[in-house]
Short mmCIF file of C-alpha atoms in Angstrom, two decimals:
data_model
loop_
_atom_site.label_atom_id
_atom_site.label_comp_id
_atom_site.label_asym_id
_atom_site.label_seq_id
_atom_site.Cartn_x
_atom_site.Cartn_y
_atom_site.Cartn_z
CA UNK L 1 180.19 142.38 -56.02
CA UNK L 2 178.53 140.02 -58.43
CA UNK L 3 180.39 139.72 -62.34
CA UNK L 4 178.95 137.67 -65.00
CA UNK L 5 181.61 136.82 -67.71
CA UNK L 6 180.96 134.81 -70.77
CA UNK L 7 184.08 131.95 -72.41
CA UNK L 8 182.98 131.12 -75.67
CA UNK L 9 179.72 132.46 -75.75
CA UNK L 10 178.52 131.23 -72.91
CA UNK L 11 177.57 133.12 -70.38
CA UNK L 12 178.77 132.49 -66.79
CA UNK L 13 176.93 134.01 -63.69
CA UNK L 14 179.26 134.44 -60.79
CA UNK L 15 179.24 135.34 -57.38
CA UNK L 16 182.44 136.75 -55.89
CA UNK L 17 181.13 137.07 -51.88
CA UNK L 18 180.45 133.43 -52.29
CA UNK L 19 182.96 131.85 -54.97
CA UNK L 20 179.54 130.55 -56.56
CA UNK L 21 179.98 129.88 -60.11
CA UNK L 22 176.96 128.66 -62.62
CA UNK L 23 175.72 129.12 -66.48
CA UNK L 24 171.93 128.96 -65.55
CA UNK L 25 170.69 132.68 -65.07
CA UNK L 26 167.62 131.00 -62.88
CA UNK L 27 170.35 129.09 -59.89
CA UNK L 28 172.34 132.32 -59.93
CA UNK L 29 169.12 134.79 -59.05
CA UNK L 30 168.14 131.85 -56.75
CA UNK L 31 171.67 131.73 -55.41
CA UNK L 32 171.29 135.71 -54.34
CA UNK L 33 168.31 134.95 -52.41
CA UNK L 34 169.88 132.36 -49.77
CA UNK L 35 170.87 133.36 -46.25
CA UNK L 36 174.09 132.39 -47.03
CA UNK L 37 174.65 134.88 -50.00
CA UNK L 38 173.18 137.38 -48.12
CA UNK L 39 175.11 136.76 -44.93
CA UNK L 40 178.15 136.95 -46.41
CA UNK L 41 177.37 140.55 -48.44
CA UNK L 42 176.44 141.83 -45.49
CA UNK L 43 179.66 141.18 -43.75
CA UNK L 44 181.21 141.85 -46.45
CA UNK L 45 180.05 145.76 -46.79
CA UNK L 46 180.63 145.35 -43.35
CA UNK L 47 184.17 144.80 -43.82
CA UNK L 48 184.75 147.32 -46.79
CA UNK L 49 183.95 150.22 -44.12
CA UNK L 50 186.14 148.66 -41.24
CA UNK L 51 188.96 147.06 -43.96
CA UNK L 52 188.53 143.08 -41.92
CA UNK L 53 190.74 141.25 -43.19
CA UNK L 54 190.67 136.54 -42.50
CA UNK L 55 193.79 135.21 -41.51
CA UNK L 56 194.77 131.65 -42.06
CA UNK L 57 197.35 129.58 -39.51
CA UNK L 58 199.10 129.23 -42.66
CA UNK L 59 199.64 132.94 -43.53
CA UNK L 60 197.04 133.31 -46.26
CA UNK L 61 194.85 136.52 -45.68
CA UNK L 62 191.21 136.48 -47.23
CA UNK L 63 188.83 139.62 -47.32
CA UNK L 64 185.91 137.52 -46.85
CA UNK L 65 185.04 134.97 -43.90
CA UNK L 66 183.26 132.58 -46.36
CA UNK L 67 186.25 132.35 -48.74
CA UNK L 68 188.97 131.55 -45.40
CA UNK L 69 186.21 128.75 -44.04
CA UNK L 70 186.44 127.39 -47.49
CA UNK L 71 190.05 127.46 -47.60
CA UNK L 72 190.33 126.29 -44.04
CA UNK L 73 188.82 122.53 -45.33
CA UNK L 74 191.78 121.76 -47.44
CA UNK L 75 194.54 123.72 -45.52
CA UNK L 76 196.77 120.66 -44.13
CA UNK L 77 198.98 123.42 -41.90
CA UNK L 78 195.28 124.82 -40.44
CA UNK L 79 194.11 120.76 -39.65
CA UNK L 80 197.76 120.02 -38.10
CA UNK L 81 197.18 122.86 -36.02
CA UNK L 82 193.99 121.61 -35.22
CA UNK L 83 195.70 118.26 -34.60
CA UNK L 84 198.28 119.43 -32.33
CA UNK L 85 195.56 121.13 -30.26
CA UNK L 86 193.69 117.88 -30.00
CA UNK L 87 197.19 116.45 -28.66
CA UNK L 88 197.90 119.26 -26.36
CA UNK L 89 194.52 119.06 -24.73
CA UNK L 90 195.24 114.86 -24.44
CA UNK L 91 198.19 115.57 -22.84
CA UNK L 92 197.50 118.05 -20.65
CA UNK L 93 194.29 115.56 -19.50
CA UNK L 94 197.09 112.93 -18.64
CA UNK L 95 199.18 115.29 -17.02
CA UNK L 96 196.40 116.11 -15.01
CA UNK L 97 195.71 112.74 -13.72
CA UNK L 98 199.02 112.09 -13.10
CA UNK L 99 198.92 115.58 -10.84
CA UNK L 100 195.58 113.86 -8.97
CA UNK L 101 197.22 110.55 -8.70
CA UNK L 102 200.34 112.08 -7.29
CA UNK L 103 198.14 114.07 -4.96
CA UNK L 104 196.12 111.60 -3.68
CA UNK L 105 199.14 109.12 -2.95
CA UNK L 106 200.16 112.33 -0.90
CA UNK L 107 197.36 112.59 0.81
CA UNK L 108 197.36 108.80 1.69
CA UNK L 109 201.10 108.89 2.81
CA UNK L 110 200.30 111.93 4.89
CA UNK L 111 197.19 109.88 6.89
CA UNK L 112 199.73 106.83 7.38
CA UNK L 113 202.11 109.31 8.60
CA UNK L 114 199.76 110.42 11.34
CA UNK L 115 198.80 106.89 12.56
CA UNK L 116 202.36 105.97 13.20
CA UNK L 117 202.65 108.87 14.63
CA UNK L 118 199.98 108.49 17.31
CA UNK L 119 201.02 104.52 17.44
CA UNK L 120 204.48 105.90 18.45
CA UNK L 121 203.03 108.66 20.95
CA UNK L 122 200.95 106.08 22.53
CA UNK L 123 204.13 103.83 22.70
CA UNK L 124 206.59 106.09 24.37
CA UNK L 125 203.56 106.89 26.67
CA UNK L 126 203.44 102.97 27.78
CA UNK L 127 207.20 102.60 27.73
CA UNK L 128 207.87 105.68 30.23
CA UNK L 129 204.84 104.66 32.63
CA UNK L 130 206.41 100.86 32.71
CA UNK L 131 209.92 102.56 33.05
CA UNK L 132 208.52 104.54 35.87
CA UNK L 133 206.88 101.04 37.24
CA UNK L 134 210.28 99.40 35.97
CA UNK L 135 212.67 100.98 38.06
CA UNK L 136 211.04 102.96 41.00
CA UNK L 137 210.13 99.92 43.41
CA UNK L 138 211.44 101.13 46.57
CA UNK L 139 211.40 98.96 49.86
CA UNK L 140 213.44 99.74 52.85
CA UNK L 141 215.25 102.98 51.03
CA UNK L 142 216.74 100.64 48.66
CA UNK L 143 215.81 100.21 44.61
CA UNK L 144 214.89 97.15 43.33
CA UNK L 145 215.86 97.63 40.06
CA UNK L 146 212.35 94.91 37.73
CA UNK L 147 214.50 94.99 34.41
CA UNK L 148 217.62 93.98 35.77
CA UNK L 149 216.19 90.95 37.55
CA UNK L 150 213.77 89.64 34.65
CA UNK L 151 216.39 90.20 32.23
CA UNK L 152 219.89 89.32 34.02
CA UNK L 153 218.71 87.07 36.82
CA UNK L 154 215.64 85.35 35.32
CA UNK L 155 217.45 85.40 31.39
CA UNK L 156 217.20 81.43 31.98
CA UNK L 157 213.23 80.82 33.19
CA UNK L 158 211.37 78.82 31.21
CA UNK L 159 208.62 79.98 28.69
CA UNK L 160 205.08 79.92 29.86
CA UNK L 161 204.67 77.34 27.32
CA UNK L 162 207.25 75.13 27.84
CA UNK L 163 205.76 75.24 32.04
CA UNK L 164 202.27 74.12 30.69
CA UNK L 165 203.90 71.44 28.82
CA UNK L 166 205.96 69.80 31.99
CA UNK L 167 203.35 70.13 34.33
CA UNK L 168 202.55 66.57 34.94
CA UNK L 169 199.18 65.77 36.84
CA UNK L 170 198.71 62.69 38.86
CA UNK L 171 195.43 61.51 39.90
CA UNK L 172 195.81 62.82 43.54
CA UNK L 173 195.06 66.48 41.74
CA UNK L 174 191.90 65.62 40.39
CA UNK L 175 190.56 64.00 43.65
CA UNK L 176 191.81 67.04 45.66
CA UNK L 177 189.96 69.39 42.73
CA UNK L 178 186.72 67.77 43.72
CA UNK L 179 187.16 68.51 47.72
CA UNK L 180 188.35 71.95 46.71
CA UNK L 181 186.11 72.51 44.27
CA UNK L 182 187.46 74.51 40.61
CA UNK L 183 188.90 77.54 41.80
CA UNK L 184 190.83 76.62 44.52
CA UNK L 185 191.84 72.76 43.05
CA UNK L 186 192.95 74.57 39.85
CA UNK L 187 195.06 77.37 41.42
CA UNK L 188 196.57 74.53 43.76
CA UNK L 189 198.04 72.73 40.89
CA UNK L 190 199.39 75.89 39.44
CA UNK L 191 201.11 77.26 42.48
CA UNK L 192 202.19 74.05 43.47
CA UNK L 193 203.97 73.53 40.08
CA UNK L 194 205.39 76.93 40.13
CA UNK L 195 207.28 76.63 43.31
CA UNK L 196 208.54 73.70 42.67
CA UNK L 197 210.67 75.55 40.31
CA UNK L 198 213.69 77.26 41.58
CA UNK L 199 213.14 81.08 41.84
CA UNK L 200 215.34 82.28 39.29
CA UNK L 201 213.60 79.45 36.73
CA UNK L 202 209.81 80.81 36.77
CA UNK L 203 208.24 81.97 33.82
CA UNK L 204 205.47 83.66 36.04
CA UNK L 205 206.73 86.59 38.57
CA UNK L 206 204.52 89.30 40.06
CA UNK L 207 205.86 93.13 41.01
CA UNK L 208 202.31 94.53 42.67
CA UNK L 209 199.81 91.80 44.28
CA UNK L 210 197.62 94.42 44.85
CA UNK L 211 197.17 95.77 41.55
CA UNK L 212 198.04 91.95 39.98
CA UNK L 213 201.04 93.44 37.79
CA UNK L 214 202.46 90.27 36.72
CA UNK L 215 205.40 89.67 34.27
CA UNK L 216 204.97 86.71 31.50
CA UNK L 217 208.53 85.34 29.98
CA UNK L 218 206.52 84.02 26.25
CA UNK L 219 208.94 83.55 23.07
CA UNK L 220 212.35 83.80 25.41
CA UNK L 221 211.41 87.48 26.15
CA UNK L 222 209.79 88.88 29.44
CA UNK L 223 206.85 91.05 28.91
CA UNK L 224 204.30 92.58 31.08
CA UNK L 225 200.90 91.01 31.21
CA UNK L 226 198.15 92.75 29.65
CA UNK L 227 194.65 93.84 31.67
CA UNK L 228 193.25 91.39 30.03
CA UNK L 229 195.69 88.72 31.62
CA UNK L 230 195.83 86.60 28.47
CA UNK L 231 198.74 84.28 28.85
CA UNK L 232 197.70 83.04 32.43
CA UNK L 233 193.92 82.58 31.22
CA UNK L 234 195.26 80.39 28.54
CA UNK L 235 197.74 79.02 30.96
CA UNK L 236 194.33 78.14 33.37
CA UNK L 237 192.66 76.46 30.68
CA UNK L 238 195.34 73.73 29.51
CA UNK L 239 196.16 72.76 33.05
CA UNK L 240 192.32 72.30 34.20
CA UNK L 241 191.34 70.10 30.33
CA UNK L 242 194.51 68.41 31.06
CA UNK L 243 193.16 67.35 34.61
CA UNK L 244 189.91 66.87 33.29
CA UNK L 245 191.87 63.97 31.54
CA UNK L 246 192.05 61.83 34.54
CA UNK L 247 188.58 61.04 35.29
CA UNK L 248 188.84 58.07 32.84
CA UNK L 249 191.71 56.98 35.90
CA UNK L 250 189.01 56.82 38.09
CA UNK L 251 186.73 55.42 36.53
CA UNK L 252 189.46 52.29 35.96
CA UNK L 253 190.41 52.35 40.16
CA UNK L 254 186.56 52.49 40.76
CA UNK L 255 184.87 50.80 38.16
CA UNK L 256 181.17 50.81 39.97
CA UNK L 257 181.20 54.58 40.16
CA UNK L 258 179.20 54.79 37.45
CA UNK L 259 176.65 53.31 39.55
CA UNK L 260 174.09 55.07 41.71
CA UNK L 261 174.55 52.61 44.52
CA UNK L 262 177.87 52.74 44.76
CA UNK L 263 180.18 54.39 47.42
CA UNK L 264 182.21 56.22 44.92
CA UNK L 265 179.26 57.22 42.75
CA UNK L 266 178.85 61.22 44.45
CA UNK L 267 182.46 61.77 44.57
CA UNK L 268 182.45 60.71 41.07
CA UNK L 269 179.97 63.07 39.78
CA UNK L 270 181.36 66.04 41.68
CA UNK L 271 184.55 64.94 40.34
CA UNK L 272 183.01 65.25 36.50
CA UNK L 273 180.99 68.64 37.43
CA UNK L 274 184.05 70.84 38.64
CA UNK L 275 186.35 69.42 36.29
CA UNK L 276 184.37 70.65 33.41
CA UNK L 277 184.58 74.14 35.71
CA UNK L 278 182.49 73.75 38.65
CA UNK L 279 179.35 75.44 39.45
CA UNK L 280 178.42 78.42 37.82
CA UNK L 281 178.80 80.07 34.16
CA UNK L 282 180.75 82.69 34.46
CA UNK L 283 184.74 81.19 33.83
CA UNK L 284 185.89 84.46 33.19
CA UNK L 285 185.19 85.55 36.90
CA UNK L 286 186.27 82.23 37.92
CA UNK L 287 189.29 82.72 36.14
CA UNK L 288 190.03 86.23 38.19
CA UNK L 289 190.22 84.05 41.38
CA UNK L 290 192.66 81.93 40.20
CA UNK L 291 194.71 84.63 39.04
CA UNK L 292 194.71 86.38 41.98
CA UNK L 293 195.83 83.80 44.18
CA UNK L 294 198.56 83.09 41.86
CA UNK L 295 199.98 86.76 42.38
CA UNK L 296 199.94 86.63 45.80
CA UNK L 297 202.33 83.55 45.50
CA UNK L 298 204.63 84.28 42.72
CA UNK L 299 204.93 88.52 44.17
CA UNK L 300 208.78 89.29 44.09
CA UNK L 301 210.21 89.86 47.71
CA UNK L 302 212.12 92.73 47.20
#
């Protein structure tokens, strides 16, 4: 309802729906024609028949909407509520990344999980089949046990490396490469070198010609050659540069081979063409020849 009351003659117009207080009759009538005065009688009638009554976080009750909103601007319990909201959702925002973090390091843990466990799988797979290999080689109904010689009777063969390194090449070997030729010359030197070595002292054995199992001892430990046959390609390739070395020796014995006319001058050139690998581009197939003849030297009698 709307009161006007007067202090000292003066007339004041007021507006109890709105808390609207003025001494000019002209603001108040325009006062009673705003959306907002008439907003707020409407909801107040409204609330007259259903008794609403505003409540504040702070426990103050107010009959009209209008009157709590204005109230609400100055409450300090209603903005610390409002505060401690804002908080609440901030830390349930970092809790929630925390959650995804935790969740996603899970998830990460869980995929590193499953390639060791295939790495494993695929591990105990290779370890039984060379078990099997290992310690099945039967000639003559007896059992020629691979680990126990390798590892008991072999323990003191030299490292592939350390066999590149003494292998000492005189010129004889690169004369005898060129009537050879690459494959064969090369090969040669290798076996040669090899059995010169006692047995027990070899850092190159083979268990299956056929199938070219061979057994490398690298880094004091024996292993078993890959399919790719890495060691003894490497092994190939330092003994054939360091024969490719001596051609400067022959040059010095036979000065004039340089020369078309003289004697020396074909063997010379052949000498130069199948030390730098002969004939051919393909090493790698090259390098399968020498390997195999290799095998069928160094194969364990068992």
């Amino acid at each position: 309802m709307d009161d006007k009351k007067g202090a000292k003659g003066a007339e004041i117009f007021h507006c109890n729906f709105c808390d609207y207080k003025t001494s000019r009759k002209y603001h108040y009538d325009r006062h009673l024609l705003t959306s907002k005065h008439q907003m707020d009688d409407a909801e107040d009638k409204k609330g007259a028949k259903g008794a609403e009554t505003y409540f504040c976080q702070c426990g103050k009750t107010y009959k009209h909407r209008q009157g709590l909103w204005k109230h609400q601007k100055t409450c300090k319990k209603e903005n610390n509520c409002c505060n401690e909201q804002k908080e609440d959702t901030n830390e349930l925002k970092l809790l929630t990344t925390l959650v995804m973090d935790v969740v996603k390091q899970n998830q990460e843990l869980t995929h590193q999980n499953n390639e060791l466990t295939n790495k494993i799988v695929d591990i105990c797979k290779n370890t039984n089949h060379t078990n099997i290999l290992h310690n099945n080689i039967n000639s003559n109904n007896k059992t020629f046990n691979l680990n126990v010689f390798l590892n008991e009777e072999c323990k003191d063969a030299m490292n592939i490396t350390d066999f590149v390194d003494s292998v000492k090449l005189q010129l004889s070997d690169l004369e005898s490469m060129g009537k050879l030729g690459y494959v064969e010359g090369i090969a040669t030197i290798i076996v040669k070198q090899l059995k010169a070595l006692d047995i027990h002292k070899r850092p190159v054995h083979c268990s299956d010609s056929k199938r070219e199992v061979m057994y490398i001892k690298d880094e004091n430990k024996w292993e078993k050659e890959n399919d790719e046959k890495k060691h003894l390609r490497k092994v190939i390739k330092k003994i054939a540069h360091k024969n490719s070395k001596l051609l400067p020796q022959f040059k010095e014995k036979y000065p004039d081979c340089g020369r078309s006319d003289s004697k020396y001058s074909d063997q010379y050139n052949k000498l130069i063409i199948e030390a730098m690998g002969g004939l051919g581009d393909n090493d790698s197939e090259k390098e399968d020849k020498i390997i195999r003849k290799i095998a069928k030297e160094v194969t364990i009698n068992k």
